[in-house]
GROMACS .gro file of C-alpha atoms in nm:
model
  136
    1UNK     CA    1   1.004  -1.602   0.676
    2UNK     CA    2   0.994  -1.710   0.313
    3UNK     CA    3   0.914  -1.464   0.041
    4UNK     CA    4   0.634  -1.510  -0.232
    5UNK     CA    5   0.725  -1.223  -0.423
    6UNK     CA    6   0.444  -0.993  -0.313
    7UNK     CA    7   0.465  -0.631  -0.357
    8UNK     CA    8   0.202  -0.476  -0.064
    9UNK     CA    9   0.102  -0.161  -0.155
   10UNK     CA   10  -0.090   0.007   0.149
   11UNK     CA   11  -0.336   0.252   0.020
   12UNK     CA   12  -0.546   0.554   0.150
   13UNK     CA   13  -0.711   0.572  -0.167
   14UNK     CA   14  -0.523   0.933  -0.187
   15UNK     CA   15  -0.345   1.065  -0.469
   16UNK     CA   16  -0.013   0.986  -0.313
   17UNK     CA   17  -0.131   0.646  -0.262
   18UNK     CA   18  -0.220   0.605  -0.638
   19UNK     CA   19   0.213   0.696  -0.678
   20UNK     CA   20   0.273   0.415  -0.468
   21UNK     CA   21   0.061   0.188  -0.681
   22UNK     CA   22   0.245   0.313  -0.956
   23UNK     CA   23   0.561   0.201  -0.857
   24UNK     CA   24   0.488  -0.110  -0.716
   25UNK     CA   25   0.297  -0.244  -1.036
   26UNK     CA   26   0.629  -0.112  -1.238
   27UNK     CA   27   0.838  -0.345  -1.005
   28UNK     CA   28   0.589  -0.619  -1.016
   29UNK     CA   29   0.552  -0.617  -1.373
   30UNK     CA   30   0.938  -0.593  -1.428
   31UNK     CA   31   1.035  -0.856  -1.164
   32UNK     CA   32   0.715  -1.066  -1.242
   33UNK     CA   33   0.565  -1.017  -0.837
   34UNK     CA   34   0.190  -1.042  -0.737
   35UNK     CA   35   0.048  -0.676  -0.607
   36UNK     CA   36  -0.181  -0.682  -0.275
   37UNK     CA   37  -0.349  -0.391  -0.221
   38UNK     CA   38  -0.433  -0.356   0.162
   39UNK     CA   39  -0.669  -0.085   0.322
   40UNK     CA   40  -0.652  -0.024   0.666
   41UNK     CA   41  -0.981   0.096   0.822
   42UNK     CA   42  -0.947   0.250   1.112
   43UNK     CA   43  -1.253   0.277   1.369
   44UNK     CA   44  -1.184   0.623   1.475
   45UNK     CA   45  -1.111   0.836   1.172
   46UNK     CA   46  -1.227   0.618   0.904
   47UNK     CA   47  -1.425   0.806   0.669
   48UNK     CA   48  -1.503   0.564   0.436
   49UNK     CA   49  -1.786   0.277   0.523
   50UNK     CA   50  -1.627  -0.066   0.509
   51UNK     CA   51  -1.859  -0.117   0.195
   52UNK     CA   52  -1.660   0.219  -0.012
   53UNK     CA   53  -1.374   0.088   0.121
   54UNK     CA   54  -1.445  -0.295  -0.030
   55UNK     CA   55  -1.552  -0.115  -0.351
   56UNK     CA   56  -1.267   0.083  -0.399
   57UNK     CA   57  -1.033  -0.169  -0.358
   58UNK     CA   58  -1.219  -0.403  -0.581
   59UNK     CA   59  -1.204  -0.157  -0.882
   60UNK     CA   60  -0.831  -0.091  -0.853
   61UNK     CA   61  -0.747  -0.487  -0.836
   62UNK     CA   62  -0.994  -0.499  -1.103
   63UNK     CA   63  -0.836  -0.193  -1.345
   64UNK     CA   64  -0.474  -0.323  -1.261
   65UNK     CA   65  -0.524  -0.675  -1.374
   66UNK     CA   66  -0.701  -0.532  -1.718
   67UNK     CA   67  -0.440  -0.279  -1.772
   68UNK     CA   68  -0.119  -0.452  -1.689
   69UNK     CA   69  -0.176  -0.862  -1.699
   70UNK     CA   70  -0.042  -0.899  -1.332
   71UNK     CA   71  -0.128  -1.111  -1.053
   72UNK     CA   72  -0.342  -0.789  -0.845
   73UNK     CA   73  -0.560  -0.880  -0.483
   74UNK     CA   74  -0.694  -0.721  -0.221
   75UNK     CA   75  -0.706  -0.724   0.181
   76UNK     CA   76  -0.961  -0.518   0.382
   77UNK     CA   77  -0.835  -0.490   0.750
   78UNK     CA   78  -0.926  -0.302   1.052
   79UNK     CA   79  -0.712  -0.182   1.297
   80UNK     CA   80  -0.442   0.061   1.323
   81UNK     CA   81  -0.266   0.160   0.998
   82UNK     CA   82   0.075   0.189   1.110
   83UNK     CA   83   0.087  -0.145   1.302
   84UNK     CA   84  -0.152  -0.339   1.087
   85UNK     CA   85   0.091  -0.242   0.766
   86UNK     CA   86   0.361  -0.449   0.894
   87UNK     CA   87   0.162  -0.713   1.072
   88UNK     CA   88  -0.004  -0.764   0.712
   89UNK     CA   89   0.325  -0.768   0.495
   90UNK     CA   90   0.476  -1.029   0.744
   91UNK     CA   91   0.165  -1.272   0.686
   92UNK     CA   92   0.205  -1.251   0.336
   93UNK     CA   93   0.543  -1.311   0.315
   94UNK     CA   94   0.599  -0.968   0.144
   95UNK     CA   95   0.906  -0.885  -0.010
   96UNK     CA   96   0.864  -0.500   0.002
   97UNK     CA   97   0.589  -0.241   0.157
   98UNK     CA   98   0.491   0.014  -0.109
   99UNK     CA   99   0.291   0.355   0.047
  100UNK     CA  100   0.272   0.757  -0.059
  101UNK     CA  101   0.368   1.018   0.143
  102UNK     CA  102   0.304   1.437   0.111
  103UNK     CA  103   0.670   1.436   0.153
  104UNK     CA  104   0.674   1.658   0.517
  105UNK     CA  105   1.002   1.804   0.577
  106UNK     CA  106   1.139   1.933   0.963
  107UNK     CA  107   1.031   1.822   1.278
  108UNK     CA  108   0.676   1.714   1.155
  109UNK     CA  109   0.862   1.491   0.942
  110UNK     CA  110   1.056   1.322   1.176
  111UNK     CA  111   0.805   1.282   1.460
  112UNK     CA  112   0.451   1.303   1.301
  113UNK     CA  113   0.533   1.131   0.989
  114UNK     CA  114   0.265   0.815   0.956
  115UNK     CA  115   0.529   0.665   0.708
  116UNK     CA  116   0.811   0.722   0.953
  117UNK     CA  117   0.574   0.521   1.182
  118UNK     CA  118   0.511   0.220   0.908
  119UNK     CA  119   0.837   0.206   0.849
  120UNK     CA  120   0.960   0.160   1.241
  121UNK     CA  121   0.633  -0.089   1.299
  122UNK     CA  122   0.761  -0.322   0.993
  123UNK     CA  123   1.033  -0.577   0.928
  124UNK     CA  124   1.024  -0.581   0.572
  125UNK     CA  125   1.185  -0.301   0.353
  126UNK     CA  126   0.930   0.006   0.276
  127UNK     CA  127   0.977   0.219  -0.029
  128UNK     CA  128   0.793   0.565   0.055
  129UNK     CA  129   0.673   0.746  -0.233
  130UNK     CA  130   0.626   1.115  -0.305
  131UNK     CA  131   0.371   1.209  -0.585
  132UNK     CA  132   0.592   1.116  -0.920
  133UNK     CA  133   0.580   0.893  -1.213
  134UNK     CA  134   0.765   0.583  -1.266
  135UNK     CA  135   0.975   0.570  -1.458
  136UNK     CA  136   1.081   0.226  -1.507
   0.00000   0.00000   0.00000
């Protein structure tokens, strides 16, 4: 698999996704990468309409290349988040998987955990972030 320099940031559209962002466009913009942004929507607990969903994403890829002059997209998918995560990052020839976490501790950590999940279901490496600044 060849890499493109991608940074894949998978987002909720939740606070802790927004650290994840974060981060990746602090690596991207130091190492010169492209962001994707990728939104999973899945059928049954989806809250958003695929239409919120397109619109959310469109103002973040929007903001991001205004603010910071890097190469920002987006990728609407449906299907399972914690499959479709790595199934996504190995299309695009990602070089890392960027997503935010509450940061559970214990047993719910290690067999509830969604990122736990991504990070078994993908081939690529997956930085997990808690709510924090980068500091980069």
């Amino acid at each position: 698999m060849e890499h493109k320099k991608i940074i894949l940031v998978a987002t909720d559209f939740s606070e802790f996704a927004e650290s994840a962002s974060e981060h990746a466009i602090g690596i991207a913009r130091l190492l010169h990468y492209k962001v994707k942004f990728l939104h999973v929507i899945h059928r049954k607990k989806s809250k958003l309409s695929d239409e919120a969903a397109l619109q959310k994403l469109k103002t973040i890829v929007q903001r991001i290349n205004d603010q910071y002059k890097i190469k920002a997209d987006y990728i609407l998918r449906e299907g399972v988040p914690t499959k479709t995560i790595g199934e996504v990052a190995m299309e695009l020839g990602a070089n890392i998987v960027t997503i935010g976490t509450r940061g559970k501790t214990g047993v719910e950590y290690i067999f509830g955990s969604y990122a736990l999940k991504i990070i078994t279901n993908t081939k690529v490496p997956v930085l997990v972030v808690q709510k924090s600044k980068f500091k980069g």
